mmCIF file of N, CA and C in Angstrom:
data_model
loop_
_atom_site.group_PDB
_atom_site.id
_atom_site.type_symbol
_atom_site.label_atom_id
_atom_site.label_comp_id
_atom_site.label_asym_id
_atom_site.label_seq_id
_atom_site.Cartn_x
_atom_site.Cartn_y
_atom_site.Cartn_z
ATOM 1 N N MET A 1 -4.472 -11.689 2.230
ATOM 2 C CA MET A 1 -5.316 -11.158 3.592
ATOM 3 C C MET A 1 -5.907 -9.938 2.934
ATOM 4 N N ALA A 2 -5.351 -8.816 3.174
ATOM 5 C CA ALA A 2 -6.246 -7.504 2.904
ATOM 6 C C ALA A 2 -5.150 -6.660 2.097
ATOM 7 N N VAL A 3 -5.827 -6.023 1.040
ATOM 8 C CA VAL A 3 -4.933 -5.151 0.094
ATOM 9 C C VAL A 3 -5.746 -3.679 0.444
ATOM 10 N N CYS A 4 -4.878 -2.700 0.225
ATOM 11 C CA CYS A 4 -5.099 -1.061 0.061
ATOM 12 C C CYS A 4 -4.405 -0.963 -1.348
ATOM 13 N N LEU A 5 -4.916 -0.267 -2.370
ATOM 14 C CA LEU A 5 -4.714 0.172 -3.597
ATOM 15 C C LEU A 5 -4.866 1.584 -3.577
ATOM 16 N N MET A 6 -3.977 2.389 -4.106
ATOM 17 C CA MET A 6 -3.862 3.932 -3.707
ATOM 18 C C MET A 6 -3.284 4.586 -5.151
ATOM 19 N N TYR A 7 -3.994 5.450 -5.625
ATOM 20 C CA TYR A 7 -3.520 6.256 -6.925
ATOM 21 C C TYR A 7 -3.586 7.872 -6.636
ATOM 22 N N HIS A 8 -1.846 8.239 -7.282
ATOM 23 C CA HIS A 8 -2.207 9.697 -7.275
ATOM 24 C C HIS A 8 -2.074 9.971 -8.560
ATOM 25 N N ARG A 9 -2.868 10.575 -9.091
ATOM 26 C CA ARG A 9 -3.125 11.359 -10.433
ATOM 27 C C ARG A 9 -2.363 12.679 -10.403
ATOM 28 N N ARG A 10 -1.459 12.886 -11.668
ATOM 29 C CA ARG A 10 -1.093 14.449 -11.634
ATOM 30 C C ARG A 10 -1.176 15.111 -13.147
ATOM 31 N N LYS A 11 -1.187 15.958 -13.334
ATOM 32 C CA LYS A 11 -1.568 16.542 -14.400
ATOM 33 C C LYS A 11 0.159 16.317 -15.361
ATOM 34 N N SER A 12 0.033 15.967 -16.933
ATOM 35 C CA SER A 12 0.844 15.800 -17.467
ATOM 36 C C SER A 12 1.912 15.073 -17.145
ATOM 37 N N ARG A 13 1.836 13.852 -15.982
ATOM 38 C CA ARG A 13 2.476 13.164 -15.341
ATOM 39 C C ARG A 13 1.763 11.560 -15.366
ATOM 40 N N ARG A 14 2.507 10.456 -15.381
ATOM 41 C CA ARG A 14 1.943 9.392 -15.465
ATOM 42 C C ARG A 14 1.467 9.063 -13.963
ATOM 43 N N PRO A 15 0.527 8.565 -13.791
ATOM 44 C CA PRO A 15 -0.144 8.224 -12.335
ATOM 45 C C PRO A 15 0.621 7.632 -11.298
ATOM 46 N N ARG A 16 1.007 7.566 -10.504
ATOM 47 C CA ARG A 16 1.740 7.006 -9.078
ATOM 48 C C ARG A 16 0.687 6.017 -8.419
ATOM 49 N N TYR A 17 1.125 4.936 -7.540
ATOM 50 C CA TYR A 17 0.425 3.910 -7.043
ATOM 51 C C TYR A 17 1.143 3.727 -5.780
ATOM 52 N N TYR A 18 0.411 3.329 -4.785
ATOM 53 C CA TYR A 18 0.970 2.903 -3.389
ATOM 54 C C TYR A 18 -0.021 1.683 -3.003
ATOM 55 N N ARG A 19 1.000 0.626 -2.821
ATOM 56 C CA ARG A 19 -0.340 -0.848 -2.590
ATOM 57 C C ARG A 19 0.473 -0.950 -1.201
ATOM 58 N N VAL A 20 -0.950 -1.115 0.166
ATOM 59 C CA VAL A 20 -0.288 -1.988 1.542
ATOM 60 C C VAL A 20 -0.983 -2.794 1.316
ATOM 61 N N GLU A 21 -0.279 -4.049 1.674
ATOM 62 C CA GLU A 21 -1.297 -5.574 2.257
ATOM 63 C C GLU A 21 -0.872 -6.266 3.034
ATOM 64 N N LEU A 22 -1.532 -6.709 3.963
ATOM 65 C CA LEU A 22 -0.971 -7.433 5.129
ATOM 66 C C LEU A 22 -1.225 -9.327 4.451
ATOM 67 N N SER A 23 -0.755 -9.793 5.153
ATOM 68 C CA SER A 23 -0.694 -11.356 4.621
ATOM 69 C C SER A 23 0.239 -11.850 5.543
ATOM 70 N N TYR A 24 0.168 -13.330 5.880
ATOM 71 C CA TYR A 24 0.950 -14.260 6.577
ATOM 72 C C TYR A 24 1.994 -14.912 5.665
ATOM 73 N N ASP A 25 3.039 -15.099 6.543
ATOM 74 C CA ASP A 25 4.299 -15.688 6.039
ATOM 75 C C ASP A 25 4.156 -17.163 6.539
ATOM 76 N N LEU A 26 5.192 -17.661 6.111
ATOM 77 C CA LEU A 26 5.299 -19.107 6.217
ATOM 78 C C LEU A 26 5.665 -19.583 7.779
ATOM 79 N N PHE A 27 5.972 -18.889 8.676
ATOM 80 C CA PHE A 27 6.056 -19.233 9.778
ATOM 81 C C PHE A 27 5.010 -18.317 11.001
ATOM 82 N N ASP A 28 3.910 -18.320 9.651
ATOM 83 C CA ASP A 28 2.859 -17.935 11.041
ATOM 84 C C ASP A 28 2.887 -16.074 11.191
ATOM 85 N N ASN A 29 3.648 -15.585 11.109
ATOM 86 C CA ASN A 29 3.890 -13.921 11.346
ATOM 87 C C ASN A 29 3.321 -13.397 10.752
ATOM 88 N N ILE A 30 2.748 -12.120 10.844
ATOM 89 C CA ILE A 30 2.319 -11.079 9.878
ATOM 90 C C ILE A 30 3.117 -10.133 9.246
ATOM 91 N N SER A 31 3.046 -9.971 7.792
ATOM 92 C CA SER A 31 3.565 -9.386 7.333
ATOM 93 C C SER A 31 2.747 -7.804 6.580
ATOM 94 N N VAL A 32 3.438 -6.687 6.851
ATOM 95 C CA VAL A 32 3.051 -5.430 6.162
ATOM 96 C C VAL A 32 4.117 -5.412 4.648
ATOM 97 N N LEU A 33 3.400 -5.526 3.606
ATOM 98 C CA LEU A 33 4.334 -5.193 2.465
ATOM 99 C C LEU A 33 3.691 -3.875 1.734
ATOM 100 N N CYS A 34 4.651 -3.073 1.551
ATOM 101 C CA CYS A 34 4.374 -1.986 0.508
ATOM 102 C C CYS A 34 5.166 -1.938 -0.356
ATOM 103 N N GLU A 35 4.211 -1.545 -2.054
ATOM 104 C CA GLU A 35 4.497 -1.392 -3.089
ATOM 105 C C GLU A 35 4.391 0.042 -3.521
ATOM 106 N N TRP A 36 5.535 0.862 -4.396
ATOM 107 C CA TRP A 36 5.102 1.922 -5.063
ATOM 108 C C TRP A 36 5.950 2.207 -6.045
ATOM 109 N N GLY A 37 5.312 2.845 -6.765
ATOM 110 C CA GLY A 37 6.149 3.105 -7.956
ATOM 111 C C GLY A 37 4.943 4.279 -8.718
ATOM 112 N N ILE A 38 5.678 4.465 -10.410
ATOM 113 C CA ILE A 38 4.799 4.944 -11.245
ATOM 114 C C ILE A 38 3.899 3.990 -11.775
ATOM 115 N N ALA A 39 2.555 3.745 -12.097
ATOM 116 C CA ALA A 39 2.034 3.045 -12.744
ATOM 117 C C ALA A 39 2.167 2.719 -14.081
ATOM 118 N N GLY A 40 2.611 1.306 -14.342
ATOM 119 C CA GLY A 40 3.086 0.748 -15.628
ATOM 120 C C GLY A 40 4.435 0.483 -15.504
ATOM 121 N N GLY A 41 5.047 0.917 -14.394
ATOM 122 C CA GLY A 41 6.468 0.975 -14.217
ATOM 123 C C GLY A 41 6.814 -0.403 -13.122
ATOM 124 N N ARG A 42 8.210 -0.201 -13.155
ATOM 125 C CA ARG A 42 8.887 -0.996 -11.892
ATOM 126 C C ARG A 42 8.996 -0.405 -10.877
ATOM 127 N N GLY A 43 8.331 -0.913 -9.856
ATOM 128 C CA GLY A 43 7.808 -0.135 -8.523
ATOM 129 C C GLY A 43 8.758 -0.771 -7.364
ATOM 130 N N CYS A 44 8.868 -0.212 -6.031
ATOM 131 C CA CYS A 44 9.757 -0.279 -4.832
ATOM 132 C C CYS A 44 8.989 -1.339 -4.366
ATOM 133 N N GLU A 45 9.646 -1.922 -3.181
ATOM 134 C CA GLU A 45 8.626 -2.683 -2.251
ATOM 135 C C GLU A 45 9.438 -2.924 -0.955
ATOM 136 N N SER A 46 9.068 -2.807 0.519
ATOM 137 C CA SER A 46 9.328 -3.168 1.666
ATOM 138 C C SER A 46 8.553 -4.128 2.360
ATOM 139 N N LYS A 47 9.089 -4.258 3.263
ATOM 140 C CA LYS A 47 7.838 -5.460 3.939
ATOM 141 C C LYS A 47 8.851 -5.686 5.391
ATOM 142 N N VAL A 48 7.678 -5.173 6.323
ATOM 143 C CA VAL A 48 7.834 -5.230 7.934
ATOM 144 C C VAL A 48 7.417 -6.735 8.570
ATOM 145 N N THR A 49 7.844 -7.434 9.300
ATOM 146 C CA THR A 49 7.448 -8.770 9.828
ATOM 147 C C THR A 49 6.695 -7.983 10.936
ATOM 148 N N PHE A 50 5.570 -8.830 11.402
ATOM 149 C CA PHE A 50 5.127 -8.587 13.293
ATOM 150 C C PHE A 50 4.609 -9.928 13.668
ATOM 151 N N SER A 51 4.415 -10.204 15.060
ATOM 152 C CA SER A 51 4.317 -11.161 15.787
ATOM 153 C C SER A 51 2.809 -11.404 16.020
ATOM 154 N N ASN A 52 1.906 -10.373 15.875
ATOM 155 C CA ASN A 52 0.496 -10.305 16.078
ATOM 156 C C ASN A 52 -0.381 -9.510 14.856
ATOM 157 N N LEU A 53 -1.373 -9.476 14.686
ATOM 158 C CA LEU A 53 -2.196 -8.990 13.853
ATOM 159 C C LEU A 53 -2.612 -7.426 14.048
ATOM 160 N N ARG A 54 -2.811 -7.449 15.577
ATOM 161 C CA ARG A 54 -3.043 -5.891 15.949
ATOM 162 C C ARG A 54 -1.766 -4.870 15.673
ATOM 163 N N GLU A 55 -0.437 -5.682 15.711
ATOM 164 C CA GLU A 55 0.518 -4.440 15.728
ATOM 165 C C GLU A 55 0.653 -4.433 13.666
ATOM 166 N N ALA A 56 0.699 -5.448 13.353
ATOM 167 C CA ALA A 56 0.555 -5.205 12.046
ATOM 168 C C ALA A 56 -0.353 -4.387 11.187
ATOM 169 N N SER A 57 -1.643 -4.615 11.763
ATOM 170 C CA SER A 57 -2.885 -3.634 11.248
ATOM 171 C C SER A 57 -2.506 -1.963 11.784
ATOM 172 N N VAL A 58 -2.047 -1.896 12.783
ATOM 173 C CA VAL A 58 -1.748 -0.443 13.311
ATOM 174 C C VAL A 58 -0.931 -0.307 12.620
ATOM 175 N N ALA A 59 0.326 -0.561 12.111
ATOM 176 C CA ALA A 59 1.053 0.001 11.271
ATOM 177 C C ALA A 59 0.816 -0.146 9.717
ATOM 178 N N ALA A 60 0.040 -1.062 9.527
ATOM 179 C CA ALA A 60 -0.819 -0.515 8.115
ATOM 180 C C ALA A 60 -1.350 0.504 7.879
ATOM 181 N N ASP A 61 -2.221 0.957 8.849
ATOM 182 C CA ASP A 61 -3.052 1.906 9.040
ATOM 183 C C ASP A 61 -2.479 3.209 8.961
ATOM 184 N N ARG A 62 -1.430 3.098 9.562
ATOM 185 C CA ARG A 62 -0.124 4.508 9.764
ATOM 186 C C ARG A 62 0.029 4.614 8.463
ATOM 187 N N ILE A 63 0.458 3.683 7.895
ATOM 188 C CA ILE A 63 1.218 3.930 6.662
ATOM 189 C C ILE A 63 0.129 4.357 5.549
ATOM 190 N N ARG A 64 -1.155 3.609 5.485
ATOM 191 C CA ARG A 64 -2.165 4.494 4.403
ATOM 192 C C ARG A 64 -2.606 5.766 4.871
ATOM 193 N N ASN A 65 -2.453 6.291 6.205
ATOM 194 C CA ASN A 65 -3.234 7.383 6.670
ATOM 195 C C ASN A 65 -1.897 8.729 6.340
ATOM 196 N N ARG A 66 -0.712 8.261 6.187
ATOM 197 C CA ARG A 66 0.646 9.179 6.072
ATOM 198 C C ARG A 66 0.363 9.086 3.884
ATOM 199 N N VAL A 67 0.205 8.218 3.511
ATOM 200 C CA VAL A 67 0.058 8.130 2.122
ATOM 201 C C VAL A 67 -0.853 8.996 1.457
ATOM 202 N N GLN A 68 -2.271 9.162 2.071
ATOM 203 C CA GLN A 68 -3.328 9.652 2.151
ATOM 204 C C GLN A 68 -2.917 10.984 2.342
ATOM 205 N N ARG A 69 -2.392 11.572 3.106
ATOM 206 C CA ARG A 69 -1.794 12.920 3.257
ATOM 207 C C ARG A 69 -1.298 13.669 2.292
ATOM 208 N N ARG A 70 -0.276 12.714 1.683
ATOM 209 C CA ARG A 70 0.269 12.933 0.437
ATOM 210 C C ARG A 70 -0.388 13.091 -0.830
ATOM 211 N N GLY A 71 -1.624 12.954 -0.817
ATOM 212 C CA GLY A 71 -2.419 13.194 -1.922
ATOM 213 C C GLY A 71 -2.651 12.223 -2.744
ATOM 214 N N TYR A 72 -2.635 10.688 -2.134
ATOM 215 C CA TYR A 72 -2.819 9.720 -2.856
ATOM 216 C C TYR A 72 -4.422 8.992 -2.381
ATOM 217 N N ALA A 73 -5.174 8.563 -3.383
ATOM 218 C CA ALA A 73 -6.636 8.352 -3.206
ATOM 219 C C ALA A 73 -6.951 7.160 -3.089
ATOM 220 N N ARG A 74 -7.934 6.202 -2.674
ATOM 221 C CA ARG A 74 -8.157 5.041 -2.822
ATOM 222 C C ARG A 74 -8.512 4.591 -4.264
ATOM 223 N N LEU A 75 -8.457 3.396 -4.854
ATOM 224 C CA LEU A 75 -9.108 2.986 -6.224
ATOM 225 C C LEU A 75 -10.139 2.922 -6.170
ATOM 226 N N ASP A 76 -10.993 3.484 -6.885
ATOM 227 C CA ASP A 76 -12.780 3.200 -7.052
ATOM 228 C C ASP A 76 -12.725 2.376 -7.786
ATOM 229 N N ARG A 77 -14.425 1.621 -8.018
ATOM 230 C CA ARG A 77 -14.499 1.048 -8.597
ATOM 231 C C ARG A 77 -14.284 1.250 -10.503
ATOM 232 N N SER A 78 -14.790 2.699 -10.319
ATOM 233 C CA SER A 78 -15.019 3.185 -11.778
ATOM 234 C C SER A 78 -13.648 2.868 -12.629
ATOM 235 N N LEU A 79 -12.686 3.275 -11.721
ATOM 236 C CA LEU A 79 -11.032 3.617 -12.246
ATOM 237 C C LEU A 79 -10.866 2.297 -12.676
ATOM 238 N N ALA A 80 -11.089 1.135 -12.026
ATOM 239 C CA ALA A 80 -10.600 -0.411 -12.308
ATOM 240 C C ALA A 80 -11.346 -0.498 -13.710
ATOM 241 N N VAL A 81 -12.180 -0.344 -14.041
ATOM 242 C CA VAL A 81 -12.935 -0.831 -15.320
ATOM 243 C C VAL A 81 -12.201 0.013 -16.627
ATOM 244 N N ALA A 82 -12.197 1.153 -16.062
ATOM 245 C CA ALA A 82 -11.368 2.143 -17.653
ATOM 246 C C ALA A 82 -10.192 1.601 -17.726
#
């Protein structure tokens, strides 16, 4: 449904990523899926289910804002091509 992909580039270290996704599950609930880790490696995941879209989008925005305060930035088109 909606995906936000963010990266944190660090000098002399591999970049880290954080992905936040809103999606429907089999029972018509909205899920906020989060995945994070080192780029190219195995990541960690979490999933929280909500009964309506408004609560899920507010939760996803809070997560995205918290991650951006930690230094992550949204993926640019120029980075995706490289």
